[in-house]
Short mmCIF file of C-alpha atoms and ligand atoms in Angstrom, two decimals:
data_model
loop_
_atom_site.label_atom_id
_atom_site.label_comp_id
_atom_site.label_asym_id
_atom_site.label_seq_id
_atom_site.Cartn_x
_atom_site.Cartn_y
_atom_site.Cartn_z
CA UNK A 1 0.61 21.05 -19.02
CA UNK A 2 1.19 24.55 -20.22
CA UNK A 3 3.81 25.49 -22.96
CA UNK A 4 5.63 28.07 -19.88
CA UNK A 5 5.63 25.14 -17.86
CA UNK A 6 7.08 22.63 -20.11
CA UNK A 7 9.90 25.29 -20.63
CA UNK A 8 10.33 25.89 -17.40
CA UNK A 9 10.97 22.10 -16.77
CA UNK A 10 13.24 21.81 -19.49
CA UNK A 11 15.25 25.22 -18.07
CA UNK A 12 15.15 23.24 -14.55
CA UNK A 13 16.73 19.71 -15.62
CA UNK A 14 19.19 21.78 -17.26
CA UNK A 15 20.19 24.15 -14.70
CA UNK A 16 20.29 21.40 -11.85
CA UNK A 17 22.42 18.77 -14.28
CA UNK A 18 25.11 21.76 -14.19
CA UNK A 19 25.01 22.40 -10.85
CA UNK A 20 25.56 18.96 -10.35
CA UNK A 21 28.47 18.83 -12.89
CA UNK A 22 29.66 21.62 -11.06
CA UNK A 23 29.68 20.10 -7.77
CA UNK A 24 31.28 16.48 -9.02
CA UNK A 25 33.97 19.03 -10.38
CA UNK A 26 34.72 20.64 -7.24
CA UNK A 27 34.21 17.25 -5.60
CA UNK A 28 37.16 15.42 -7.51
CA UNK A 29 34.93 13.05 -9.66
CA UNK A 30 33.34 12.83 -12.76
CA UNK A 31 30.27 14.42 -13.45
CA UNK A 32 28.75 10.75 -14.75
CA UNK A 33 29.27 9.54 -11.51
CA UNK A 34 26.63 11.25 -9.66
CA UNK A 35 23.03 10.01 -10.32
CA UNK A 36 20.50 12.54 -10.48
CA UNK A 37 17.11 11.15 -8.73
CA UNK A 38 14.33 13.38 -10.02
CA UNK A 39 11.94 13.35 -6.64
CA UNK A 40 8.64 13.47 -8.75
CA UNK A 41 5.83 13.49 -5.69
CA UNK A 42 2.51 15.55 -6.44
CA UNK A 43 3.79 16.01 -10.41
CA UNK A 44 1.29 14.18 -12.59
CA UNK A 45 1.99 11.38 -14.97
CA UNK A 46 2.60 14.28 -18.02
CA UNK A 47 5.07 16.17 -16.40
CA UNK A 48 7.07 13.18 -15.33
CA UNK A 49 6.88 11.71 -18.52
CA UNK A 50 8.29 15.11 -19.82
CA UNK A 51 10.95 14.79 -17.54
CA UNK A 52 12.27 11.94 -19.00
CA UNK A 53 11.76 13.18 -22.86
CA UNK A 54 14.42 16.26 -21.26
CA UNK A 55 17.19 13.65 -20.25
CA UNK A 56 15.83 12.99 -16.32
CA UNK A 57 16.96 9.14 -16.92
CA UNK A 58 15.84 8.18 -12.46
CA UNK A 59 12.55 8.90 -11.43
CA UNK A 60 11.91 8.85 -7.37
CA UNK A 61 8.31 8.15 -5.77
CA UNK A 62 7.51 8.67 -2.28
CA UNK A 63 4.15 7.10 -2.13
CA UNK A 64 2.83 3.50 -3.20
CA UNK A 65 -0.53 4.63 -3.80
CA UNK A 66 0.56 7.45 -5.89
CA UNK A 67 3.64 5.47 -7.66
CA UNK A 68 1.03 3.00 -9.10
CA UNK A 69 -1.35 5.56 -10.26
CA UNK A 70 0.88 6.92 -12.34
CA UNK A 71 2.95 3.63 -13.50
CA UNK A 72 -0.52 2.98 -14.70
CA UNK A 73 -0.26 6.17 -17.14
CA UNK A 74 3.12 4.97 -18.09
CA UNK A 75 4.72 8.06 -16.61
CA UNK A 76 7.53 5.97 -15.96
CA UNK A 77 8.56 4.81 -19.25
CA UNK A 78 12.25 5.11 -20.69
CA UNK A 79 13.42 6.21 -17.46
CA UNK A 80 14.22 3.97 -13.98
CA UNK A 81 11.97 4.24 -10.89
CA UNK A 82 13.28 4.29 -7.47
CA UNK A 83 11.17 4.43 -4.23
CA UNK A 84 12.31 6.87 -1.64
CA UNK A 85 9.72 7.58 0.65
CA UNK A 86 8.18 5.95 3.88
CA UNK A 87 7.43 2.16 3.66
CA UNK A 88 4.80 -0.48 5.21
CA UNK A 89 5.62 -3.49 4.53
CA UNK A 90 1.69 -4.00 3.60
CA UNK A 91 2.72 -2.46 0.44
CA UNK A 92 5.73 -3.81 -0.52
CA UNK A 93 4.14 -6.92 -2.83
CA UNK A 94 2.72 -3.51 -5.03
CA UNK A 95 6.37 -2.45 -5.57
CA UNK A 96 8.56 -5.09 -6.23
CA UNK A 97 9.16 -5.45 -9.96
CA UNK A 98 8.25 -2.32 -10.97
CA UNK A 99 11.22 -0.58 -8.56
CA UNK A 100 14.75 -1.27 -9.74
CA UNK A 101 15.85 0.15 -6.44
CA UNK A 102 13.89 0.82 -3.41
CA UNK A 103 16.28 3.48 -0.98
CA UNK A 104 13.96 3.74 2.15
CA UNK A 105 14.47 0.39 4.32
CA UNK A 106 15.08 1.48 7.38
CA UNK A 107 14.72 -1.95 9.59
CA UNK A 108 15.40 -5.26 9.52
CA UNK A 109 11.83 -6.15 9.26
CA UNK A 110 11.35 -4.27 6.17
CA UNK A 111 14.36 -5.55 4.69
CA UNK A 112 13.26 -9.38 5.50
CA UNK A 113 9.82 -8.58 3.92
CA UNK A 114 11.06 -7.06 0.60
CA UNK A 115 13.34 -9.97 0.63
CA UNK A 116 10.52 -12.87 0.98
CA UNK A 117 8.28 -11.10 -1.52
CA UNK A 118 11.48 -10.46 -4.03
CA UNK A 119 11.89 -14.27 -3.79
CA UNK A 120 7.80 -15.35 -4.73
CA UNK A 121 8.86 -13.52 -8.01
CA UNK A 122 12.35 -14.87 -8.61
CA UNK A 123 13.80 -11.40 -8.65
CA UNK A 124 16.84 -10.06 -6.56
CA UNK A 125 15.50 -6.58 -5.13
CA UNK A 126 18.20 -4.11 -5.16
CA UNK A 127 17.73 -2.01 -1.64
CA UNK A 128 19.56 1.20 0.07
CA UNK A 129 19.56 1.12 3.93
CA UNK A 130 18.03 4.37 5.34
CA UNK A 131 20.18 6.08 8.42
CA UNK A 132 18.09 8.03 10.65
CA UNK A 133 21.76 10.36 10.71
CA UNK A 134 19.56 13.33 12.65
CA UNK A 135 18.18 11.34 15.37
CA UNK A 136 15.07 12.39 14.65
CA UNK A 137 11.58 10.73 15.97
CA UNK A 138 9.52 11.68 13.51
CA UNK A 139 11.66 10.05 10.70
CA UNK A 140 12.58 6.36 9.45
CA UNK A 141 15.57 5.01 9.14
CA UNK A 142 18.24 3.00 11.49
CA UNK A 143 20.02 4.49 14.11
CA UNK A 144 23.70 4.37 13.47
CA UNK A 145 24.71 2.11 15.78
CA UNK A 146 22.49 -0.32 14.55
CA UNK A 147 23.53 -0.19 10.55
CA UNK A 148 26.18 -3.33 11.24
CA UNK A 149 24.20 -5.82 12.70
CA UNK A 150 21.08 -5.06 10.21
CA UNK A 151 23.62 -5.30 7.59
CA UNK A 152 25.06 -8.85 8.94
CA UNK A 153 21.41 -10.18 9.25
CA UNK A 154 20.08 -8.89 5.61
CA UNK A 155 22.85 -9.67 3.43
CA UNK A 156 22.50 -13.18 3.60
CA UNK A 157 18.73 -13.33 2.00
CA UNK A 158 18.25 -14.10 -1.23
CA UNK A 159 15.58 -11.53 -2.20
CA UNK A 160 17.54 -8.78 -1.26
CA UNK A 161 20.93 -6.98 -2.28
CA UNK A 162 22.30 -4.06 -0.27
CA UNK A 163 23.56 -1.34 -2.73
CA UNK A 164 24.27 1.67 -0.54
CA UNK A 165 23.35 3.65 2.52
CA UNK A 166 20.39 6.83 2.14
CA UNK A 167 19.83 9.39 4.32
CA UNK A 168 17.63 12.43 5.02
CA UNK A 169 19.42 14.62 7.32
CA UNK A 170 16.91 17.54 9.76
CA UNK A 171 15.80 20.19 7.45
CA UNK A 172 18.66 22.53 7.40
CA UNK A 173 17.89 26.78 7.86
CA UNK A 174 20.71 27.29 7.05
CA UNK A 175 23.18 27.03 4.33
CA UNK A 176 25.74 24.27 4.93
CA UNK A 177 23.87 23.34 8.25
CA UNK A 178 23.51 19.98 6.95
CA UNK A 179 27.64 19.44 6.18
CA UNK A 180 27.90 17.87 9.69
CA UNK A 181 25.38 15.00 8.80
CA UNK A 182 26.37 14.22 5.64
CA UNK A 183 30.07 14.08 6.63
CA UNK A 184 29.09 11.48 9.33
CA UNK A 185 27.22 9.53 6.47
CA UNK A 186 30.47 9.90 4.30
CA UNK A 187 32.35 8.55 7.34
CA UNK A 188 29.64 5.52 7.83
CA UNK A 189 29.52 4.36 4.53
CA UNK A 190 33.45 4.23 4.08
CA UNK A 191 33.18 2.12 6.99
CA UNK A 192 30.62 -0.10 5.85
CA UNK A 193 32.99 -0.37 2.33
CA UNK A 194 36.13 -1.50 4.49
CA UNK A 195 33.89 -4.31 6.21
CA UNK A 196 33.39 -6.14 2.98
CA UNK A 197 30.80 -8.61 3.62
CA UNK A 198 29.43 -10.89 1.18
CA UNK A 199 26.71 -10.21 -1.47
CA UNK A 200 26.90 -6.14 -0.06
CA UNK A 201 27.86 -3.56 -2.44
CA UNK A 202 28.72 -0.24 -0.95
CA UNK A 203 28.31 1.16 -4.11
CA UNK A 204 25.69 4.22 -3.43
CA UNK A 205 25.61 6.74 -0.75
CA UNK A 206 22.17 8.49 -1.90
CA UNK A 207 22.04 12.25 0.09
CA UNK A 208 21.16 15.89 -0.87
CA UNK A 209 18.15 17.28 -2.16
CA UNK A 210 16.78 20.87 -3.60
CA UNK A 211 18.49 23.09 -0.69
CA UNK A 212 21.68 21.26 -0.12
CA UNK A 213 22.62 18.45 -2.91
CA UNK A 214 25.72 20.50 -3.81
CA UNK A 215 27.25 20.25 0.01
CA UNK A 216 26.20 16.01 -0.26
CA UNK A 217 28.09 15.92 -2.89
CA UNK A 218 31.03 17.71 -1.23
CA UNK A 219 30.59 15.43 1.44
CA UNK A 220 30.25 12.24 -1.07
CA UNK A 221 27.03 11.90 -2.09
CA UNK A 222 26.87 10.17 -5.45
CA UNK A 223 23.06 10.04 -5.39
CA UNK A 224 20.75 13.01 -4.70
CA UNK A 225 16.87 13.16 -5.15
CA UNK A 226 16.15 16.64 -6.46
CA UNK A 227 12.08 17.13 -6.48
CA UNK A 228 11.39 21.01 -6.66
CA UNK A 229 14.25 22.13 -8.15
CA UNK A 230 13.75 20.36 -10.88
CA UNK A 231 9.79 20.29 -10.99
CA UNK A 232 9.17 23.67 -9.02
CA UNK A 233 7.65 24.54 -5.97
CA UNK A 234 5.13 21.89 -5.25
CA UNK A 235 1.57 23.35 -3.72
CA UNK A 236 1.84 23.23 0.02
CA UNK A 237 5.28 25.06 -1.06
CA UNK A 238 4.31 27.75 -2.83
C1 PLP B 1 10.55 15.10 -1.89
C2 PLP B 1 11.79 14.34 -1.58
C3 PLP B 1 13.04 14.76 -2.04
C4 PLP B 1 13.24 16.02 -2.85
O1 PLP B 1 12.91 17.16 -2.13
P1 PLP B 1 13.18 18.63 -2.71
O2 PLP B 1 13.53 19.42 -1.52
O3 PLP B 1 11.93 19.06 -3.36
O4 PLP B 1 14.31 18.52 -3.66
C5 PLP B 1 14.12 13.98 -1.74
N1 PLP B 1 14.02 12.84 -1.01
C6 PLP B 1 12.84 12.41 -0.56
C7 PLP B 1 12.80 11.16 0.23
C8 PLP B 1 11.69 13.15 -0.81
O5 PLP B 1 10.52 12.72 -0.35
#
């Protein structure tokens, strides 16, 4: 990694912990109370490690494959690693215990298999439902209507503990385009807080990335996954 680069980094984490600040501010709630997910896909091992060293404290993977490469380099270490990104449940065994929360389960199926191989370890997997809040083919998640009954089916397995709802709303050309979507999410996860059921805790509504984390957090986001802000343009971006 080059010295401009390292600076650069630095300048980024900085920058984007303000504008978070800023946006908890304007939000009515405390700047600690919105975690900062530093989306790390196609930044090597280094880099993310460097993160960390600059205060990034949750580190977000996309990809197994690519997760285990670099938890092999200790990329991860001193910070908290999240998965975010599409699942099979082929590759779940690789994740569990090295996750300390995986955000992407967007079926019941995928919940039920975390949950079985959470259980061959003795661990309690902590999980975020995904909501498909676009309607959108070509992405995971559950559709809305179905978020209650997956909920009443996974929250009574033992491998598994429902922390929050995550969504990845169409990508917006606009500014604010995405408002609409993450008010509905807002909307869905107070009603999933009134319901109250056992062993769930509503306690994470994980929205917003580079172009729009500011309006999630408007809308109640209290989690956002920030990858090129923070890191800079990555390749197929540039
Ligand atoms: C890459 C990624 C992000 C961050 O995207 P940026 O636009 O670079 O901030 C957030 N969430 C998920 C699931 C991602 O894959």
């Amino acid at each position: 990694m080059t010295e401009l680069g390292l600076q650069e980094l630095e300048e980024n984490i900085r920058l984007v912990k303000s504008r978070v600040e800023q946006a908890a501010r304007l939000a009515g709630c405390k700047p600690e109370e919105i975690h900062l997910v530093a989306a790390a896909k196609m930044n090597e091992a280094a880099r993310v490690q460097a993160a960390i060293q600059n205060g990034i404290t949750l580190i977000g993977e996309n990809r197994v494959q690519e997760l285990l490469s670099k938890y092999e380099q200790h990329a991860y270490e001193g910070g908290e690693l999240h998965f975010i990104g599409n699942l099979q449940s082929n590759k779940v065994k690789q994740l569990i215990g090295k996750v300390s929360l995986i955000q992407s389960v967007g079926s019941e199926k995928l919940g039920r298999y975390i949950s079985r191989e959470a259980e061959k370890l003795g661990i309690c997997q902590d999980i975020l439902l995904q909501v498909n809040i676009g309607g959108e083919d070509s992405k995971g998640g559950l559709e809305p209507v179905h978020l209650e009954p997956v909920i009443h089916s996974l929250c009574v397995l033992p491998g598994i503990r429902i922390r929050g709802l995550m969504a990845i709303p169409p990508i917006a050309h606009k500014h604010g385009e995405n408002l609409c979507y993450f008010d509905r999410m807002r909307q869905l996860f107070i009603d999933m807080q009134q319901k109250r059921y056992d062993n769930v805790f509503m306690d994470y509504l994980s929205m917003g990335m580079s172009g729009d984390f500011e309006d999630a957090i408007s809308c109640g986001s209290n989690m956002v996954r920030v990858g090129s802000s923070i890191f800079g343009l990555r390749p197929y971006m540039r």
